[in-house]
Structures are given as structure tokens and as C-alpha cells.
Short mmCIF file of C-alpha atoms and ligand atoms in Angstrom, two decimals:
data_model
loop_
_atom_site.label_atom_id
_atom_site.label_comp_id
_atom_site.label_asym_id
_atom_site.label_seq_id
_atom_site.Cartn_x
_atom_site.Cartn_y
_atom_site.Cartn_z
CA MET A 1 96.44 99.74 94.05
CA PRO A 2 96.22 103.53 94.54
CA GLN A 3 95.49 104.60 98.10
CA LEU A 4 92.32 106.48 99.03
CA HIS A 5 92.48 109.64 101.13
CA VAL A 6 88.99 110.72 102.15
CA ASN A 7 88.42 114.48 102.26
CA VAL A 8 86.05 115.30 105.15
CA ASP A 9 85.61 119.04 104.44
CA HIS A 10 81.92 118.67 103.73
CA ILE A 11 81.17 117.11 107.10
CA ALA A 12 82.44 120.46 108.40
CA THR A 13 80.33 122.30 105.82
CA ILE A 14 77.19 120.80 107.39
CA ARG A 15 78.41 121.74 110.87
CA GLN A 16 79.19 125.31 109.84
CA ALA A 17 75.72 125.70 108.30
CA ARG A 18 74.52 126.01 111.90
CA MET A 19 77.80 127.08 113.54
CA THR A 20 77.34 124.24 115.98
CA THR A 21 79.35 121.17 117.04
CA GLU A 22 77.80 118.49 114.85
CA PRO A 23 78.58 116.61 112.72
CA ASP A 24 82.26 116.48 113.67
CA PRO A 25 84.73 116.04 110.79
CA VAL A 26 87.29 114.46 113.13
CA TYR A 27 84.79 111.79 114.19
CA ALA A 28 83.96 111.26 110.50
CA ALA A 29 87.66 110.91 109.69
CA LEU A 30 88.07 108.18 112.31
CA VAL A 31 85.09 106.27 110.91
CA ALA A 32 86.55 106.63 107.38
CA GLU A 33 89.85 105.21 108.64
CA GLN A 34 88.05 102.26 110.23
CA ALA A 35 86.39 101.63 106.86
CA GLY A 36 89.77 101.42 105.13
CA SER A 37 90.75 104.95 104.11
CA THR A 38 94.54 105.14 104.23
CA GLY A 39 94.63 108.90 104.72
CA ILE A 40 92.46 111.87 105.62
CA THR A 41 92.45 115.11 103.66
CA ILE A 42 91.24 118.48 104.94
CA HIS A 43 91.41 121.93 103.36
CA LEU A 44 91.88 124.71 105.90
CA ARG A 45 90.69 127.66 103.85
CA GLU A 46 91.67 131.22 104.63
CA ASP A 47 87.99 132.11 105.19
CA ARG A 48 87.47 129.02 107.44
CA ARG A 49 84.24 128.23 105.65
CA HIS A 50 84.32 124.56 106.62
CA ILE A 51 87.40 123.10 108.38
CA GLN A 52 88.45 125.04 111.51
CA ASP A 53 91.88 125.27 113.14
CA ARG A 54 90.67 123.05 115.98
CA ASP A 55 89.82 120.29 113.49
CA LEU A 56 93.43 120.14 112.33
CA VAL A 57 94.75 120.11 115.90
CA LEU A 58 92.40 117.28 116.95
CA LEU A 59 92.93 115.32 113.74
CA MET A 60 96.68 115.36 114.31
CA GLN A 61 96.07 113.85 117.75
CA MET A 62 93.50 111.29 116.68
CA ALA A 63 94.23 110.12 113.15
CA GLN A 64 95.82 106.71 112.78
CA THR A 65 96.69 107.03 109.09
CA LYS A 66 98.09 110.03 107.22
CA VAL A 67 96.86 113.59 107.38
CA ASN A 68 97.02 115.60 104.16
CA LEU A 69 96.50 119.33 104.75
CA GLU A 70 95.42 121.27 101.68
CA MET A 71 96.20 124.96 102.01
CA ALA A 72 97.07 128.15 100.16
CA ALA A 73 100.76 129.08 99.89
CA THR A 74 100.47 131.93 102.41
CA LYS A 75 102.63 132.82 105.41
CA GLU A 76 99.70 132.24 107.78
CA MET A 77 99.14 128.73 106.46
CA GLN A 78 102.86 127.97 106.45
CA GLU A 79 103.00 128.76 110.18
CA ILE A 80 99.94 126.62 110.89
CA ALA A 81 101.44 123.69 108.97
CA LEU A 82 104.78 124.00 110.76
CA ALA A 83 103.02 124.11 114.14
CA ASN A 84 100.87 121.03 113.43
CA LYS A 85 103.17 118.96 111.18
CA PRO A 86 100.71 117.05 109.00
CA ASP A 87 102.22 114.14 107.03
CA ILE A 88 101.55 115.87 103.72
CA VAL A 89 100.81 119.44 102.70
CA THR A 90 99.11 119.93 99.35
CA LEU A 91 99.45 123.49 98.12
CA VAL A 92 96.35 124.68 96.28
CA PRO A 93 95.33 127.98 94.70
CA GLU A 94 92.64 129.77 96.66
CA ASN A 95 90.16 132.38 95.62
CA ARG A 96 87.62 133.58 98.18
CA ALA A 97 84.77 133.81 95.68
CA GLU A 98 85.08 130.22 94.45
CA VAL A 99 82.67 127.45 95.49
CA THR A 100 85.53 124.94 95.44
CA THR A 101 89.14 124.89 94.21
CA GLU A 102 88.87 125.89 90.55
CA GLY A 103 92.13 125.56 88.65
CA GLY A 104 95.53 124.12 89.40
CA LEU A 105 98.27 126.01 91.18
CA ASP A 106 100.36 128.29 88.94
CA VAL A 107 103.79 127.05 90.01
CA VAL A 108 105.50 128.64 86.98
CA GLY A 109 104.13 132.09 87.86
CA ASN A 110 104.85 131.84 91.60
CA LEU A 111 108.13 129.98 91.58
CA GLY A 112 109.85 131.99 94.33
CA ARG A 113 107.03 131.83 96.89
CA ILE A 114 106.27 128.16 96.25
CA LYS A 115 109.93 127.23 96.49
CA GLU A 116 110.26 129.12 99.76
CA ILE A 117 107.27 127.42 101.40
CA THR A 118 108.16 123.98 99.96
CA THR A 119 111.68 124.26 101.36
CA ALA A 120 110.41 125.29 104.82
CA LEU A 121 107.83 122.49 104.98
CA LYS A 122 110.26 119.83 103.76
CA ALA A 123 112.86 120.95 106.31
CA ALA A 124 110.22 120.17 108.97
CA GLY A 125 109.78 116.64 107.57
CA ILE A 126 106.49 117.34 105.79
CA ARG A 127 105.90 115.80 102.36
CA VAL A 128 104.90 118.49 99.86
CA SER A 129 102.46 117.93 97.01
CA LEU A 130 101.39 120.57 94.47
CA PHE A 131 97.87 120.54 93.01
CA ILE A 132 98.40 121.31 89.33
CA ASP A 133 96.88 120.92 85.90
CA PRO A 134 98.51 118.29 83.64
CA VAL A 135 100.76 120.85 81.92
CA LYS A 136 104.40 120.05 81.17
CA GLU A 137 105.74 123.44 82.33
CA GLN A 138 103.88 123.21 85.66
CA ILE A 139 105.27 119.71 86.22
CA ALA A 140 108.83 120.85 85.46
CA ALA A 141 108.38 123.83 87.80
CA SER A 142 107.06 121.50 90.53
CA LYS A 143 110.27 119.51 90.27
CA GLU A 144 112.31 122.71 90.27
CA VAL A 145 110.79 123.99 93.54
CA GLY A 146 111.56 120.67 95.24
CA ALA A 147 108.07 119.17 95.59
CA ASP A 148 107.82 115.45 96.38
CA ASP A 149 104.49 114.88 94.68
CA ILE A 150 102.01 116.43 92.32
CA GLU A 151 98.27 116.00 92.53
CA LEU A 152 96.78 116.10 89.05
CA HIS A 153 93.65 118.26 88.94
CA THR A 154 90.92 115.98 87.59
CA GLY A 155 88.23 118.68 87.57
CA GLU A 156 88.37 119.29 83.80
CA TYR A 157 88.00 115.56 83.21
CA ALA A 158 85.10 115.33 85.69
CA ASN A 159 83.29 118.28 84.09
CA ALA A 160 84.04 117.40 80.46
CA GLU A 161 81.06 117.20 78.15
CA HIS A 162 80.28 113.98 76.39
CA GLY A 163 82.80 113.54 73.58
CA LYS A 164 85.54 115.51 75.34
CA VAL A 165 86.22 113.05 78.15
CA GLU A 166 88.80 111.04 76.19
CA ALA A 167 90.85 114.16 75.41
CA GLU A 168 90.90 115.16 79.10
CA LEU A 169 91.88 111.64 80.07
CA SER A 170 94.74 111.63 77.62
CA ARG A 171 96.03 114.95 79.08
CA LEU A 172 96.01 113.31 82.52
CA ILE A 173 97.86 110.24 81.21
CA ASP A 174 100.54 112.47 79.66
CA GLY A 175 100.79 114.48 82.87
CA ALA A 176 101.19 111.34 84.97
CA ASN A 177 103.96 110.06 82.68
CA TRP A 178 105.81 113.41 82.64
CA ALA A 179 105.63 113.69 86.42
CA HIS A 180 106.92 110.14 86.88
CA GLU A 181 109.79 110.79 84.46
CA ALA A 182 110.65 113.91 86.47
CA GLY A 183 110.84 111.79 89.64
CA LEU A 184 107.64 113.11 91.21
CA ASN A 185 104.99 110.94 92.90
CA VAL A 186 101.64 111.09 91.13
CA ASN A 187 98.35 111.70 92.95
CA ALA A 188 94.99 112.84 91.58
CA GLY A 189 91.78 114.42 92.77
CA HIS A 190 88.85 116.78 92.39
CA GLY A 191 85.38 116.02 91.11
CA LEU A 192 85.86 112.25 91.24
CA THR A 193 82.74 110.17 91.78
CA TYR A 194 81.58 106.54 91.87
CA PHE A 195 80.67 106.96 88.19
CA ASN A 196 83.82 108.56 86.75
CA ILE A 197 86.56 106.99 88.89
CA ALA A 198 87.32 103.88 86.75
CA PRO A 199 89.64 105.40 84.09
CA ILE A 200 91.38 107.56 86.70
CA VAL A 201 92.33 104.50 88.76
CA ALA A 202 94.14 103.23 85.66
CA LEU A 203 96.32 106.37 85.29
CA PRO A 204 99.98 105.37 85.08
CA HIS A 205 102.07 105.63 88.27
CA LEU A 206 99.09 106.74 90.40
CA LYS A 207 99.77 106.59 94.16
CA GLU A 208 96.99 108.43 95.95
CA LEU A 209 93.47 109.66 95.27
CA ASN A 210 91.87 112.51 97.23
CA ILE A 211 88.09 112.25 97.11
CA GLY A 212 85.61 114.27 99.14
CA HIS A 213 82.28 115.51 97.87
CA SER A 214 81.03 112.32 96.26
CA ILE A 215 81.92 110.09 99.23
CA ILE A 216 80.45 112.48 101.78
CA SER A 217 77.30 112.92 99.67
CA ARG A 218 76.84 109.16 99.48
CA SER A 219 77.53 108.78 103.18
CA VAL A 220 74.50 110.97 103.97
CA LEU A 221 72.39 108.19 102.47
CA VAL A 222 74.28 105.00 103.34
CA GLY A 223 76.72 105.97 106.11
CA ILE A 224 80.42 106.75 105.94
CA THR A 225 81.55 103.15 106.39
CA GLN A 226 79.62 101.86 103.41
CA ALA A 227 80.41 104.89 101.24
CA VAL A 228 84.16 104.51 101.85
CA ARG A 229 84.08 100.75 101.36
CA GLU A 230 82.22 101.10 98.05
CA MET A 231 84.82 103.55 96.74
CA ILE A 232 87.69 101.31 97.83
CA ALA A 233 86.00 98.36 96.09
CA LEU A 234 85.80 100.38 92.85
CA ILE A 235 89.45 101.37 93.11
CA GLU A 236 90.40 97.76 93.65
CA LYS A 237 88.22 96.57 90.78
CA HIS A 238 89.63 99.06 88.27
CA THR A 239 93.31 98.91 89.24
CA PRO A 240 95.15 97.36 86.29
CA ALA A 241 96.69 93.95 87.04
N1 PXP B 301 92.10 117.56 95.85
C1 PXP B 301 92.20 118.90 96.06
C2 PXP B 301 93.53 119.53 95.93
C3 PXP B 301 91.07 119.67 96.43
O1 PXP B 301 91.21 120.99 96.62
C4 PXP B 301 89.84 119.01 96.61
C5 PXP B 301 88.65 119.80 97.06
O2 PXP B 301 88.88 120.25 98.36
C6 PXP B 301 89.79 117.63 96.39
C7 PXP B 301 90.93 116.93 95.98
C8 PXP B 301 88.53 116.85 96.58
O3 PXP B 301 87.61 117.22 95.60
P1 PXP B 301 86.14 116.63 95.66
O4 PXP B 301 85.50 117.15 96.90
O5 PXP B 301 85.52 117.17 94.40
O6 PXP B 301 86.25 115.14 95.67
#
């Protein structure tokens, strides 16, 4: 069964709305772990709009599972990752004007920089995952730069209009197969909800799912424990035998 990593960025979004101390994303992460999440994901953005540096430092001290740090492939972020040593770094594209991460990372177009940062992170014992679209050239480039994993961007699938969902799903299936053939671990995330998760759970070779907005939104109504447990139950239910 694929593992669930809960992204707690939007607990921090609520905190930053008032620039105060509550709710605390680290506290939320610990509750998510108690509910069965096998990893915690945070995105430390260059503009620090939600997660703050202190959240990463505290999470590294407190988390009992795995910490997956999503970050841009910049020198500043490289230094922060090397100083904090999360279990996994997921490199993502970042654009200050975007509401959330929009497209996948262009590994083909930034081969040198991504190889440099991947090499440095791996030398420090950090697993490196690249958040990419299900495109053969990007998968081959991910292998070339030395990544351990790819995270397939499921945003296009999640946003697909009725009638186009199957085509997006088949792109993801192809991407998962190509990545596995290349020797890369396969993860997926972005835009996944309680309503669209079922076919994604059945993607071939899937190891980890990173899910944030939908779980945090539901937790506002039912609590983090129940929201996480419900998502894990769906993953379990839809994992092929
Ligand atoms: N994976 C990556 C690489 C992301 O950037 C994000 C958003 O921070 C997610 C997964 C989670 O997306 P969502 O909040 O839509 O579940």
C-alpha cells in the first residue's frame, strides 16, 4: 500500500493570516503522525508565506516519521537543507506569483543546477525526489542528475474537465512505468482529494503520496485525526491486491 505523507503547509497558512503562534504546523504534524501518517511534508517557500524556518527546525526535532522538505533548487534552500538534514528533499519549481506549485520542475532545461544540488544533498545522506510532469524526457533527465525518486505532478489530472480525466490518468500510468523502468522510485501528489484519489492509488509502482490541502481542509471540520484516518482508509481500500 502506498504511504501517506501529510503536507501541513496550510496549518501554517492559517497561522500566518494573523502572524501569530497558532495553529502550529509542528503540533499538527505530530497529531497526523499519531493518526497514521508515515511522513510529514512541508514546503519552505522563498517568500515564507506559510512554513517558517523555525517550523523545519522544530519538525526535525519532533517528528517520529519522515520529513519531506519541498523547496526550490536555490543556493539558499540548499544550505537550509544541508543544515537541517530532512529525510527527503523534493525539488519543486517556484514562482512568487503563483497560488500553489503550478507545473512540474523543468529538469531538462536546468540539468546543471539540479545535478549540482542533487549531488550535494545526496552526499549528505538526503534522499532526493524531483516533482515533475509525466514526460519521458523529464524522467530520463531525473535519472541523469542522480535523483532517487520522482513525484508525479497530479495537478493536471485533478483539474481535468469531465471527459479528459482518463487521458490524464493514462499519462500518469505511462510516467510511473517509465520512471520504474529507469530505476526511480515513484511518488505522486498535488490536488489530490477524497474524491479523486482512488485511481491514483492504483498507479503502478507507487510508493508515496503527498497530500495537503484536502486533508487540512477536512480537518477544519472533523479534526486532523479523523481526516488523516479517512484518507488512509481510502488508500487502503483502493490499493490493488
Ligand atoms: N506535492 C508537491 C510537490 C507540492 O508542491 C504540493 C503542494 O505544496 C503537494 C504535493 C500537495 O498538494 P495539495 O496541497 O494540493 O495536496
